[in-house]
Coordinates of C-alpha atoms in Angstrom, one line a residue:
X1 CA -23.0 -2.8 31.3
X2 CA -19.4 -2.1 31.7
X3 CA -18.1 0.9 29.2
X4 CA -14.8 2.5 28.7
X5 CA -14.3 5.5 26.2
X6 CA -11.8 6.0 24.1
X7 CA -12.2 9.4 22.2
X8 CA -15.4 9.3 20.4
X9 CA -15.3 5.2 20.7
X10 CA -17.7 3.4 23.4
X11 CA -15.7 0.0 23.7
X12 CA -18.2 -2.9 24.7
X13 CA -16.0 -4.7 27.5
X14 CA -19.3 -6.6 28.8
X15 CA -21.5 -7.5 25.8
X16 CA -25.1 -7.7 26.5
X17 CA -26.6 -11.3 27.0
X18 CA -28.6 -12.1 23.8
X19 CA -32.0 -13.6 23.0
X20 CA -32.8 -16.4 21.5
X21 CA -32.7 -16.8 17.9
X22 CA -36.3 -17.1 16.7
X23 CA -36.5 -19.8 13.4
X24 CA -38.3 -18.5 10.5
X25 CA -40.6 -21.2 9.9
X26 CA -41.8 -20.1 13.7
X27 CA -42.0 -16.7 12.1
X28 CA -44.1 -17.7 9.3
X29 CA -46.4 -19.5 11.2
X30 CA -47.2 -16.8 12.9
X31 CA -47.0 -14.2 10.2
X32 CA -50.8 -14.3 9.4
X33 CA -51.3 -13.4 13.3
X34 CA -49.0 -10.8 13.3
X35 CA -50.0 -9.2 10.2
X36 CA -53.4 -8.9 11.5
X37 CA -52.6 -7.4 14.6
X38 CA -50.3 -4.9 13.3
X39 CA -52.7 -3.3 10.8
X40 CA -54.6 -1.7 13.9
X41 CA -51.8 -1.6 16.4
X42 CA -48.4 -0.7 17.7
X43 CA -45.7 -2.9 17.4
X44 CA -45.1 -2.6 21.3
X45 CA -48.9 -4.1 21.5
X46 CA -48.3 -7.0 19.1
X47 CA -45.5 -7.8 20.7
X48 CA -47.0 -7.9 24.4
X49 CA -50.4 -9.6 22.3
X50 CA -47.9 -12.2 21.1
X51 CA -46.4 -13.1 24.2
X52 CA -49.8 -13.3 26.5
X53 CA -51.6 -15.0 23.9
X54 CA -49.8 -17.0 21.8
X55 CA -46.4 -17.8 24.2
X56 CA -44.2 -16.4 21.3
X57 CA -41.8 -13.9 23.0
X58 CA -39.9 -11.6 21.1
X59 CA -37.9 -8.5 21.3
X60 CA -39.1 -5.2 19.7
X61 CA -36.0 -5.2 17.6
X62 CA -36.6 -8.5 16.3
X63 CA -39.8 -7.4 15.3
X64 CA -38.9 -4.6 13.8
X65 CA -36.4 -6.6 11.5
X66 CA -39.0 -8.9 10.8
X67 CA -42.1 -7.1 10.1
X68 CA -40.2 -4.1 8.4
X69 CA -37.2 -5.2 6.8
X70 CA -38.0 -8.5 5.8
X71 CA -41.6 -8.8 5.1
X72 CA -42.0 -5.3 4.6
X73 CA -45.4 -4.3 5.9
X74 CA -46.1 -0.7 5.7
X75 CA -49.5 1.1 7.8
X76 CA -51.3 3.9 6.5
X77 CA -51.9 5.9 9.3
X78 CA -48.4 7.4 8.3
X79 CA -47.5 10.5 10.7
X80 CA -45.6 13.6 9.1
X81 CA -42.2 12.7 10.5
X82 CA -42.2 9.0 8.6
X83 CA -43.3 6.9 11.7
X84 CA -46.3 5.1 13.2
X85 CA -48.4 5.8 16.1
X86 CA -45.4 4.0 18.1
X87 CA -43.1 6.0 16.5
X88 CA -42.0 3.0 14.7
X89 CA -40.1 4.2 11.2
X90 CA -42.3 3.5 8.3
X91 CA -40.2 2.3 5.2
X92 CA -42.1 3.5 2.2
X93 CA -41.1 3.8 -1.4
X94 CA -39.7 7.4 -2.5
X95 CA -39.8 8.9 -6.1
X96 CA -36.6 9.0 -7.2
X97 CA -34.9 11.4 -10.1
X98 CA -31.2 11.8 -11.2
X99 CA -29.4 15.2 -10.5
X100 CA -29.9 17.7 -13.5
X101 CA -27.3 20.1 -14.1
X102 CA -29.1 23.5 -12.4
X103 CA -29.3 21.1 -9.5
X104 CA -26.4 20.1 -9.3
X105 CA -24.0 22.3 -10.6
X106 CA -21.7 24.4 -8.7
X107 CA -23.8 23.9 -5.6
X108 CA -23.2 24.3 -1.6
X109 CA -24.8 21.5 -0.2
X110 CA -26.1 22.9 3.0
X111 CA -26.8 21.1 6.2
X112 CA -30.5 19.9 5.4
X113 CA -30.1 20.0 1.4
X114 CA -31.2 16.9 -0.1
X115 CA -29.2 15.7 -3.1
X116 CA -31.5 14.2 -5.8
X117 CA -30.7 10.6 -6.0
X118 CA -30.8 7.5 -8.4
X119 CA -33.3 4.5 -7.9
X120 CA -30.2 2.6 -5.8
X121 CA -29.9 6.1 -3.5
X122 CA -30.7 5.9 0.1
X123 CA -33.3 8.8 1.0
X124 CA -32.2 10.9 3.8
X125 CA -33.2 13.7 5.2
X126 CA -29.9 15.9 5.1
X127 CA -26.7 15.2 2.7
X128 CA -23.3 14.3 4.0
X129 CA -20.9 16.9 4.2
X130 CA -17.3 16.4 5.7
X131 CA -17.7 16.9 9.3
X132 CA -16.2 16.0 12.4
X133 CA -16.9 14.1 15.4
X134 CA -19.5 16.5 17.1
X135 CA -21.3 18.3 14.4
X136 CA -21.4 19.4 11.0
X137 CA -18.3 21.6 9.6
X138 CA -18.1 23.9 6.7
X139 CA -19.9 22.2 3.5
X140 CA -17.5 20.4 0.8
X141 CA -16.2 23.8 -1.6
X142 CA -16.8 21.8 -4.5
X143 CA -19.3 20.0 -7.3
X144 CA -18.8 16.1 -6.9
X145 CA -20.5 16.1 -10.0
X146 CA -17.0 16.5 -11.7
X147 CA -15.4 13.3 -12.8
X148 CA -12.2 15.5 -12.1
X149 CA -13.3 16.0 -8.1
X150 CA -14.2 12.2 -7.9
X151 CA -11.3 10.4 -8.9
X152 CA -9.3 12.4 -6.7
X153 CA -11.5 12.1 -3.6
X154 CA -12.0 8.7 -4.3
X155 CA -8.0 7.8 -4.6
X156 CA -7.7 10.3 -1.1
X157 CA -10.4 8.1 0.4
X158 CA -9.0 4.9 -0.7
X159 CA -5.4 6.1 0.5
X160 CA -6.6 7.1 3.7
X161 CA -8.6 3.7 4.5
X162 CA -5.6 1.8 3.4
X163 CA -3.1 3.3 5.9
X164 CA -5.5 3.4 8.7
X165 CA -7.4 6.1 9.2
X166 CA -11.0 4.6 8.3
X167 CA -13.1 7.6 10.2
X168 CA -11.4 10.5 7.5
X169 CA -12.0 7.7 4.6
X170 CA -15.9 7.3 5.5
X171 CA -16.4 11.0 5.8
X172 CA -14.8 11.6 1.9
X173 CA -16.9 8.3 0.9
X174 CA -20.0 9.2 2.3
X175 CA -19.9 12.4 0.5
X176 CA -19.3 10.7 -3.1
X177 CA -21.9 8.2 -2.0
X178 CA -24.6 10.7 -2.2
X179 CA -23.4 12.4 -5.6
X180 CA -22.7 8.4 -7.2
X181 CA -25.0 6.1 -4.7
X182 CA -23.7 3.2 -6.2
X183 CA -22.6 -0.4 -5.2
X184 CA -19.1 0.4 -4.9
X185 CA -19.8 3.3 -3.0
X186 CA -22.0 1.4 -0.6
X187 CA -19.3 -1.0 0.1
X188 CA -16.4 1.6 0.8
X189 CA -18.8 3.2 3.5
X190 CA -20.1 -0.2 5.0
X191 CA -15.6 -1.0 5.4
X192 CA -15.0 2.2 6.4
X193 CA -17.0 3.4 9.2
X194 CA -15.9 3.5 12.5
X195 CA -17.1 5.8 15.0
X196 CA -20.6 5.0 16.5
X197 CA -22.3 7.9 14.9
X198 CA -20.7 6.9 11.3
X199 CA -22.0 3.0 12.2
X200 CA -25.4 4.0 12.6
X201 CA -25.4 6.0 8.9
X202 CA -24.3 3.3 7.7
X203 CA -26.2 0.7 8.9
X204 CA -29.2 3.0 7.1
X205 CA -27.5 2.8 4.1
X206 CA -27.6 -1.4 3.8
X207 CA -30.6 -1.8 5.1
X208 CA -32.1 -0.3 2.5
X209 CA -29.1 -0.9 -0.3
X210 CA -29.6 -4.9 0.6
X211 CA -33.4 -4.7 0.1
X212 CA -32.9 -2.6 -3.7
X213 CA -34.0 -5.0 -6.5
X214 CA -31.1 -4.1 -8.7
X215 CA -28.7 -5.8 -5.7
X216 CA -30.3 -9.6 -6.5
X217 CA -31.0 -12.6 -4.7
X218 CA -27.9 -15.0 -4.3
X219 CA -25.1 -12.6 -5.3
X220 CA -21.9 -12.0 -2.7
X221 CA -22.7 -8.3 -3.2
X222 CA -26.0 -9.2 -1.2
X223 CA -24.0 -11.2 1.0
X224 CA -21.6 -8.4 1.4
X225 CA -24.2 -6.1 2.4
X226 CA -25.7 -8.8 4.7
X227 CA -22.3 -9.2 6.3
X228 CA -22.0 -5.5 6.9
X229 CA -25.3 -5.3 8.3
X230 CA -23.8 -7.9 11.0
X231 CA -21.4 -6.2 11.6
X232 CA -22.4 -2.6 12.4
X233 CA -24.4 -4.6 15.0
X234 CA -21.4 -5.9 16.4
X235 CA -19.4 -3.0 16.3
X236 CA -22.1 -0.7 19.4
X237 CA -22.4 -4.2 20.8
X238 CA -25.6 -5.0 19.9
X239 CA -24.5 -8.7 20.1
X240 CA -28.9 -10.2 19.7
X241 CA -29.1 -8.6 16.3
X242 CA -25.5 -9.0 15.2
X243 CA -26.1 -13.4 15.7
X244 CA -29.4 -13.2 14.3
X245 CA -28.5 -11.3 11.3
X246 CA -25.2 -14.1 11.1
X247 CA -27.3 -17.0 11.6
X248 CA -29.9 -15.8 8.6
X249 CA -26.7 -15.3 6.3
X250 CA -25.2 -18.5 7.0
X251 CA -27.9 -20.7 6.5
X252 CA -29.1 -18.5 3.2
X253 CA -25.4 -18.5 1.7
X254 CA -23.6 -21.3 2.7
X255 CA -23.8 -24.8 2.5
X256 CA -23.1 -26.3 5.9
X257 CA -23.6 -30.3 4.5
X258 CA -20.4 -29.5 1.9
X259 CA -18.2 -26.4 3.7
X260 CA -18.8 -24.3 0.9
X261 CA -20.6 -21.0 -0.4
X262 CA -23.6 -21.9 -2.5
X263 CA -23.0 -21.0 -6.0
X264 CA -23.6 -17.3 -6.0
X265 CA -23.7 -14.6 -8.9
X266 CA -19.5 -12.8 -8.5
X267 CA -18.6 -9.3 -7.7
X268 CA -17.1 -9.4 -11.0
X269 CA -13.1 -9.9 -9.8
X270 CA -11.0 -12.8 -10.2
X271 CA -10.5 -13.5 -6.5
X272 CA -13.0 -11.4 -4.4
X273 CA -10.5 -9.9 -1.4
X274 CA -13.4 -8.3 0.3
X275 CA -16.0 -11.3 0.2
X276 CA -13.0 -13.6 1.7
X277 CA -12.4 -10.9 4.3
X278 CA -16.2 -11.0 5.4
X279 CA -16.4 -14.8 4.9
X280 CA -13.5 -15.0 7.7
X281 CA -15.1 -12.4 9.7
X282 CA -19.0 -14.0 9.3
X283 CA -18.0 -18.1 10.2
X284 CA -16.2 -17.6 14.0
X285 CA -19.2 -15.2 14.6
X286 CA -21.6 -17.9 14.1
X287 CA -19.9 -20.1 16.1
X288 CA -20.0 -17.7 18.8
X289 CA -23.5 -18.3 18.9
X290 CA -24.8 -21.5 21.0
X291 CA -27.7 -21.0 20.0
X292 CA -26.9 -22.2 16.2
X293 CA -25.9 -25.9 17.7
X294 CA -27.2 -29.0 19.6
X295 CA -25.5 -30.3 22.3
X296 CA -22.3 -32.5 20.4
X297 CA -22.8 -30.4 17.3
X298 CA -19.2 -29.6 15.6
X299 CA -18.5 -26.0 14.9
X300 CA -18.6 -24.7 11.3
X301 CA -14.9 -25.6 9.5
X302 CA -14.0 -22.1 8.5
X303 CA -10.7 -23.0 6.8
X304 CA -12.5 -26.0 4.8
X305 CA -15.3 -22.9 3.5
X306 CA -12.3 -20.7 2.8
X307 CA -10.5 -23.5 0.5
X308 CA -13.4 -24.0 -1.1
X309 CA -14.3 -20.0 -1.5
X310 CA -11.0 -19.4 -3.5
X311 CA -11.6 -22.8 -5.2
X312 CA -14.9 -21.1 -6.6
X313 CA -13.2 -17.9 -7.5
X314 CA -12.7 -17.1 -11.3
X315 CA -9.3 -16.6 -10.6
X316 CA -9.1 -21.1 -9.9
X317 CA -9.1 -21.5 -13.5
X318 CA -6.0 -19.3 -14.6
X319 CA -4.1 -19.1 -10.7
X320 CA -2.8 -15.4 -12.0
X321 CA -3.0 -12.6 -10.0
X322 CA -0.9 -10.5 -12.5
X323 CA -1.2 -7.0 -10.7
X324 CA 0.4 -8.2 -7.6
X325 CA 3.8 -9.0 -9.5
X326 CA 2.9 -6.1 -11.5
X327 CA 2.8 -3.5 -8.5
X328 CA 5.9 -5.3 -6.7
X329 CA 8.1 -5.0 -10.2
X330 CA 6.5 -0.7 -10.1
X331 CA 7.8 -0.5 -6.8
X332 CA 11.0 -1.9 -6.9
X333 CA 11.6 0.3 -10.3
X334 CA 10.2 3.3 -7.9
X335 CA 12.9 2.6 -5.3
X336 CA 15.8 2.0 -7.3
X337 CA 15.7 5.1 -9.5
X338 CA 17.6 7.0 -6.9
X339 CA 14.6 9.0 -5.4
X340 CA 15.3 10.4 -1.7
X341 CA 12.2 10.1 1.2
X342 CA 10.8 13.9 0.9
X343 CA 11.5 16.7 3.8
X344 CA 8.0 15.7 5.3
X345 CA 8.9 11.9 5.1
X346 CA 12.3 12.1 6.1
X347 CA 12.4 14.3 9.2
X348 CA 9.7 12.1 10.8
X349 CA 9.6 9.4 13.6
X350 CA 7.7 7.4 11.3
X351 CA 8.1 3.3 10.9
X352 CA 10.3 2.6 8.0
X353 CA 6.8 1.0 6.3
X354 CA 5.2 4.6 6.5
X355 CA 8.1 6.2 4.9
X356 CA 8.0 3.6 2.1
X357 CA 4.3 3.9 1.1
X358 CA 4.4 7.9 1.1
X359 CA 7.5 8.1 -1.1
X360 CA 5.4 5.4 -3.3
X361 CA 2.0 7.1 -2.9
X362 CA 4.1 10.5 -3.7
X363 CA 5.9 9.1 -6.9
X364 CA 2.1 7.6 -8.3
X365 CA 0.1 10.8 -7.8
X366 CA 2.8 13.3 -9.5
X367 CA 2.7 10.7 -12.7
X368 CA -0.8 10.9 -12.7
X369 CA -0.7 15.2 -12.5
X370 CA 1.8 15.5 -15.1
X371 CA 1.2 13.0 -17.5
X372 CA -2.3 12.0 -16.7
X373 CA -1.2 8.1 -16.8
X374 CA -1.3 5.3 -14.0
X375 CA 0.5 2.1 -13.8
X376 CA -0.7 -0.6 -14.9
X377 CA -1.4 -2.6 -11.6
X378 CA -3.7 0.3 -10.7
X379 CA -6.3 -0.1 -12.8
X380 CA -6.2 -3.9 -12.5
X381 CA -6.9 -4.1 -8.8
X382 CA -10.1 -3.6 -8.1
X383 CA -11.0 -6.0 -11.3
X384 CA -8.1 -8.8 -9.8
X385 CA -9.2 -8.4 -6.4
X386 CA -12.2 -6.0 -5.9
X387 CA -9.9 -3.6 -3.6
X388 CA -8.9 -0.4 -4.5
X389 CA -5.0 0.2 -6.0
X390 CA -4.2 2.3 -2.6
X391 CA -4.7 -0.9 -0.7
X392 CA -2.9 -3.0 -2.9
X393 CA 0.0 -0.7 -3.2
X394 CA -0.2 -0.8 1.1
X395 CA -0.4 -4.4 1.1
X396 CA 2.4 -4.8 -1.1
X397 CA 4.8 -2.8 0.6
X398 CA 3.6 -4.7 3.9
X399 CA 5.0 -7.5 1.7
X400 CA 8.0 -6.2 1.1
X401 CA 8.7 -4.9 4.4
X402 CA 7.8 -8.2 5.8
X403 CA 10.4 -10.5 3.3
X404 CA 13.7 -11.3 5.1
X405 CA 16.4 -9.0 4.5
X406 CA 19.3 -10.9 2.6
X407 CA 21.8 -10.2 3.8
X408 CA 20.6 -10.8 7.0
X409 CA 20.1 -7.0 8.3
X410 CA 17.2 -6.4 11.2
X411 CA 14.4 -4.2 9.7
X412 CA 15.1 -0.4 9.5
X413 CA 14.6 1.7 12.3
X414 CA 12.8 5.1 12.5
X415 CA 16.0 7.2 12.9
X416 CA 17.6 5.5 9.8
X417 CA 18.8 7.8 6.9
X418 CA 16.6 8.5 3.5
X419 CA 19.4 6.3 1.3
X420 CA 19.3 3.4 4.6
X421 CA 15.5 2.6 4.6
X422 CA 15.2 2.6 0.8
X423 CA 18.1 0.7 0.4
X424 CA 17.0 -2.1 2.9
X425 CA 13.5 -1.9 0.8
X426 CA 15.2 -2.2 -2.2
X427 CA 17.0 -5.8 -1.1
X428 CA 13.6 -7.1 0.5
X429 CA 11.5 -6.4 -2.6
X430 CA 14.2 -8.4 -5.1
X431 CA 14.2 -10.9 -2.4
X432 CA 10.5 -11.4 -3.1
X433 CA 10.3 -10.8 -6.4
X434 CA 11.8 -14.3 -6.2
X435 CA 9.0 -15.6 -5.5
X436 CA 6.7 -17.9 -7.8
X437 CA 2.9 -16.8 -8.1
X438 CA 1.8 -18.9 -5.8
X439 CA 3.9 -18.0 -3.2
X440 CA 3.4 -14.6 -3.4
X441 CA -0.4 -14.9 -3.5
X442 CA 0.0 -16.6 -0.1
X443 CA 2.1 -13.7 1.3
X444 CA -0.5 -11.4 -0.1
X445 CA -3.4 -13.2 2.0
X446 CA -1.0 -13.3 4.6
X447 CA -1.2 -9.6 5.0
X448 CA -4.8 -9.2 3.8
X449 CA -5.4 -11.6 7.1
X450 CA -3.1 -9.8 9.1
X451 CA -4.9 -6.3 8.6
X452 CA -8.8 -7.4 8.4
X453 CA -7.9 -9.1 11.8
X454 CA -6.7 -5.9 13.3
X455 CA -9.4 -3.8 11.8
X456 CA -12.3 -6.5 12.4
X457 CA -11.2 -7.0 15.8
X458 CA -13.8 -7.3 18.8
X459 CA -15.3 -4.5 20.9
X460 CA -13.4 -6.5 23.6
X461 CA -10.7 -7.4 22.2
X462 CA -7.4 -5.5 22.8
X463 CA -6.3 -3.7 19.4
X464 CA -2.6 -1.7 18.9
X465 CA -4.4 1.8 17.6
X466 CA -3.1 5.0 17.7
X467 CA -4.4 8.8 18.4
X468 CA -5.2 10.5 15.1
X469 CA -2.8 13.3 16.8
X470 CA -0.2 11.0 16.2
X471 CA -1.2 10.3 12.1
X472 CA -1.4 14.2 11.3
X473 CA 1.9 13.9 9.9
X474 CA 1.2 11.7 7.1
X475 CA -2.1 13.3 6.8
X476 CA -0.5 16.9 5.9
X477 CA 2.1 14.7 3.5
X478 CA -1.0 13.0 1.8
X479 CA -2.3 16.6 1.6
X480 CA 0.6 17.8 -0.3
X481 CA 0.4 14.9 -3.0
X482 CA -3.3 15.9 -4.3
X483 CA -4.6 18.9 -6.4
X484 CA -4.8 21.9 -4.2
X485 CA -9.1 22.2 -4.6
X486 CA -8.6 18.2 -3.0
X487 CA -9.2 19.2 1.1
X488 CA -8.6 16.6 3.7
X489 CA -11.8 16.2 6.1
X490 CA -11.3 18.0 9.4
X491 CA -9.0 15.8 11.7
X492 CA -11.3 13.7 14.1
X493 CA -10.2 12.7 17.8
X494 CA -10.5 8.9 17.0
X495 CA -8.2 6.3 16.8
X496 CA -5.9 5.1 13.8
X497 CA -5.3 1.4 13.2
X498 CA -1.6 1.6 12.3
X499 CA 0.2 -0.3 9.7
X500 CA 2.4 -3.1 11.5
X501 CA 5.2 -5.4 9.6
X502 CA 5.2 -9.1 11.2
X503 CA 8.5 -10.9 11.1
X504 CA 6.7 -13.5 8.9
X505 CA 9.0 -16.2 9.0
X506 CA 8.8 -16.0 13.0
X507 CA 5.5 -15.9 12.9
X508 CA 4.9 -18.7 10.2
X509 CA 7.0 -21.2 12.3
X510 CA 5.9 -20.2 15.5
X511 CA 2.1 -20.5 14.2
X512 CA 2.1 -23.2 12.1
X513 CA 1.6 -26.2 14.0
X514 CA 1.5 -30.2 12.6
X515 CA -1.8 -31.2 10.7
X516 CA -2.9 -33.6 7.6
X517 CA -2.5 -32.5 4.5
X518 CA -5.7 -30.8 3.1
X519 CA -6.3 -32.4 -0.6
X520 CA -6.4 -28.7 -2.7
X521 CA -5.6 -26.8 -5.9
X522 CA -4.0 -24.6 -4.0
X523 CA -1.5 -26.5 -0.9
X524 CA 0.6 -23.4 -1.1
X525 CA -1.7 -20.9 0.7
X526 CA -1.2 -21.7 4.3
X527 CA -3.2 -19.3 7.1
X528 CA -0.4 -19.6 9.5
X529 CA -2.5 -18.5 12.4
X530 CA -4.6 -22.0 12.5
X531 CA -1.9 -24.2 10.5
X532 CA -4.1 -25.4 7.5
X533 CA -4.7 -24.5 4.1
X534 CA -7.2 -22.3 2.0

């Protein structure tokens, strides 16, 4: 296999061939077999059993997913380290208890120190502290416990992910995660990590989190964890596992007679962002696969499951997004109240879009210091759109960056003045604001598109990111907008997927090529990348 190394990134230029797809009636047919077997031997000699007497060839991993994650068959001849005689990981049931305030409070959590968890927390056998690339650092200072130390980790995370920088994001979520080992939690790490070591911690983390009974049957948080699962294969390459786990979603989830989702139990918000991103992601991977089709077949339509995805949504029935227009109308208020880019904005080389999202991200989190409010938009995003306010606000100003100037001016450069770059952000964001709500819902997916492609992007597949070196900048500016107990992880030697502005009208007319009409509720929201609507 061909690698090349970028940082602490293996990028998979030659994925490895993979096997073929086993069907699970095959599986089942042969369960009672294979369930004999394994009660008095290793996996590696049911697997070599299978094959020499039976002609049903596996892999070892496909074994492992079946017999341990899915049917869940435990042995009893349970070594002290948690695995079999092959040294096959035994997944057993732990006793679980919530943190009490002697264990908890005011605490160091040492390398090693396990964190009592809840019945949804994944046992491991050390906690997450912030570390770097290589090894553990100096344990977080102080008690996640506090609500106080939460919200602001959480918003620093959320920032963090939303310009770029996923590896410091996971490292802050992963911490929380084991202090609130909830679903939302779960999610933020499974979009959020990045380097190979942080992918594998992760993947430990759904597997067990999409297996919980309180995550149920037929819900898109199952199928988000599902789709996660996929992906963390994809991500080292592990192309076998990353199809099979694809295929299994596909045919569980979606209905391929219709092109639509089966009806599934919601998130909770009106129009799921993060299911549609994983929908997008999860359809093109299957038809990757040859395996999934006869000879003739048609590939899955992903922009007639899309269509139908957002005609599901709660959000069909009322078609109002209101923090969108809410955040747009907070930041052009923001901009026009005569505020100048700060010393550590100003004197940088930064894209205008940078400069315009720190002053922003600077204005919110001295409201929220001194007068303990928040706008309005902020708490409604994640119950809108199930994505945190920092990514909203990001978005938006992606948006607003990416409107036509009217009065015709090129973007702003890097080496424009303070007053020059809010004053060309000023003109763009009443231009939009001229926009109806369906409209600007479309621009809004637009950019949601533009940034899951960039971040969801192939192994090999070429990818504009940046040295973290290069994002330090606006990592000490984000510093200097938080309490002073808030610390920033330790800078990692990654990569950074930067925020880019498309000229969208060039873009749009230059994608968009001739189809039919698509018979919708919504004709308005156009993916310009493939020219039809959902």
């Amino acid at each position: 296999m061909g690698d090349s190394t970028a940082g602490d990134l293996t990028w998979v230029t030659n994925p490895q061939i993979h096997a073929k797809r086993i069907p699970d009636d095959v599986w089942e047919r042969f369960k009672p077999i294979i369930t004999k077997e394994y009660e008095t031997h290793t996996l590696d000699e049911v697997k070599r059993y299978m094959a020499d007497h039976h002609n049903f060839v596996a892999t070892k991993r496909q074994f492992i997913h079946r017999v341990m994650e899915k049917w869940k068959i435990t042995k009893y001849n349970r070594k002290k380290d948690g695995t079999d005689d092959d040294g096959d990981t035994i997944h057993t049931a732990q006793p679980s208890k919530k943190p009490g305030k002697s264990e908890s409070k005011g605490k160091r959590h040492q390398k090693g120190h396990s964190i009592p968890q809840s019945s949804f927390a994944i046992q491991q056998e050390q906690s997450y502290v912030l570390y770097d690339d290589q090894q553990y650092i100096d344990p977080l200072l102080y008690d996640m416990s506090s609500q106080d130390v939460k919200y602001w980790y959480s918003l620093l995370a959320d920032m963090l992910y939303a310009l770029g920088d996923s590896q410091s994001a996971f490292q802050i979520r992963a911490c929380l995660y084991q202090y609130y080992p909830d679903v939302s939690f779960a999610v933020a790490c499974g979009r959020s990590a990045q380097a190979t070591f942080q992918i594998e911690d992760v993947r430990g983390i759904i597997e067990k989190a999409i297996n919980n009974p309180e995550v149920r049957d037929g819900s898109w948080i199952k199928f988000l964890f599902g789709a996660q699962l996929a992906r963390t294969w994809e991500q080292v390459g592990e192309n076998q596992n990353a199809f099979e786990q694809t295929a299994d979603l596909v045919e569980k989830y979606l209905d391929l007679g219709t092109s639509q989702p089966r009806p599934m139990v919601t998130r909770g918000p009106e129009l799921d962002i993060v299911a549609y991103i994983y929908l997008r992601y999860l359809i093109p991977q299957f038809n990757k696969d040859p395996l999934n089709f006869e000879d003739g077949d048609p590939k899955l339509d992903d922009h007639k499951f899309l269509q139908n995805f957002l005609e599901q949504q709660p959000w069909a029935s009322r078609r109002n997004i209101s923090c969108l227009s809410s955040c747009l109308n907070w930041c052009i208020d923001v901009l026009e109240a005569n505020l100048a880019l700060g010393e550590g904005v100003q004197n940088t080389a930064w894209d205008p879009v940078y400069k315009i999202v720190c002053l922003l991200w600077q204005t919110w989190t001295q409201g929220i210091q001194q007068s303990q409010s928040s706008p309005q938009w902020s708490g409604q995003a994640m119950k809108q759109l199930g994505i945190s306010a920092s990514e909203l606000l990001t978005l938006v100003v992606c948006m607003i960056m990416a409107t036509p100037n009217p009065a015709g001016r090129a973007r702003g450069k890097k080496s424009d003045s303070s007053d020059a770059t809010i004053a060309d952000a000023v003109r763009r964001a009443n231009e939009l604001r001229k926009s109806d709500d369906d409209t600007l819902l479309k621009h809004f997916l637009f950019e949601v598109r533009r940034s899951a492609d960039q971040r969801m992007a192939a192994r090999d597949e070429t990818v504009n990111l940046v040295r973290s070196t290069e994002f330090q900048p606006v990592r000490d500016f984000i510093a200097t907008c938080v309490p002073e107990y808030i610390k920033l992880p330790v800078a990692h030697s990654g990569y950074i997927y930067p925020l880019t502005v498309a000229d969208r009208v060039k873009e749009e007319s230059a994608r968009q090529t001739p189809s039919p009409p698509v018979p919708s509720l919504f004709p308005t929201l156009v993916d310009f990348q493939h020219g039809s609507s959902y």
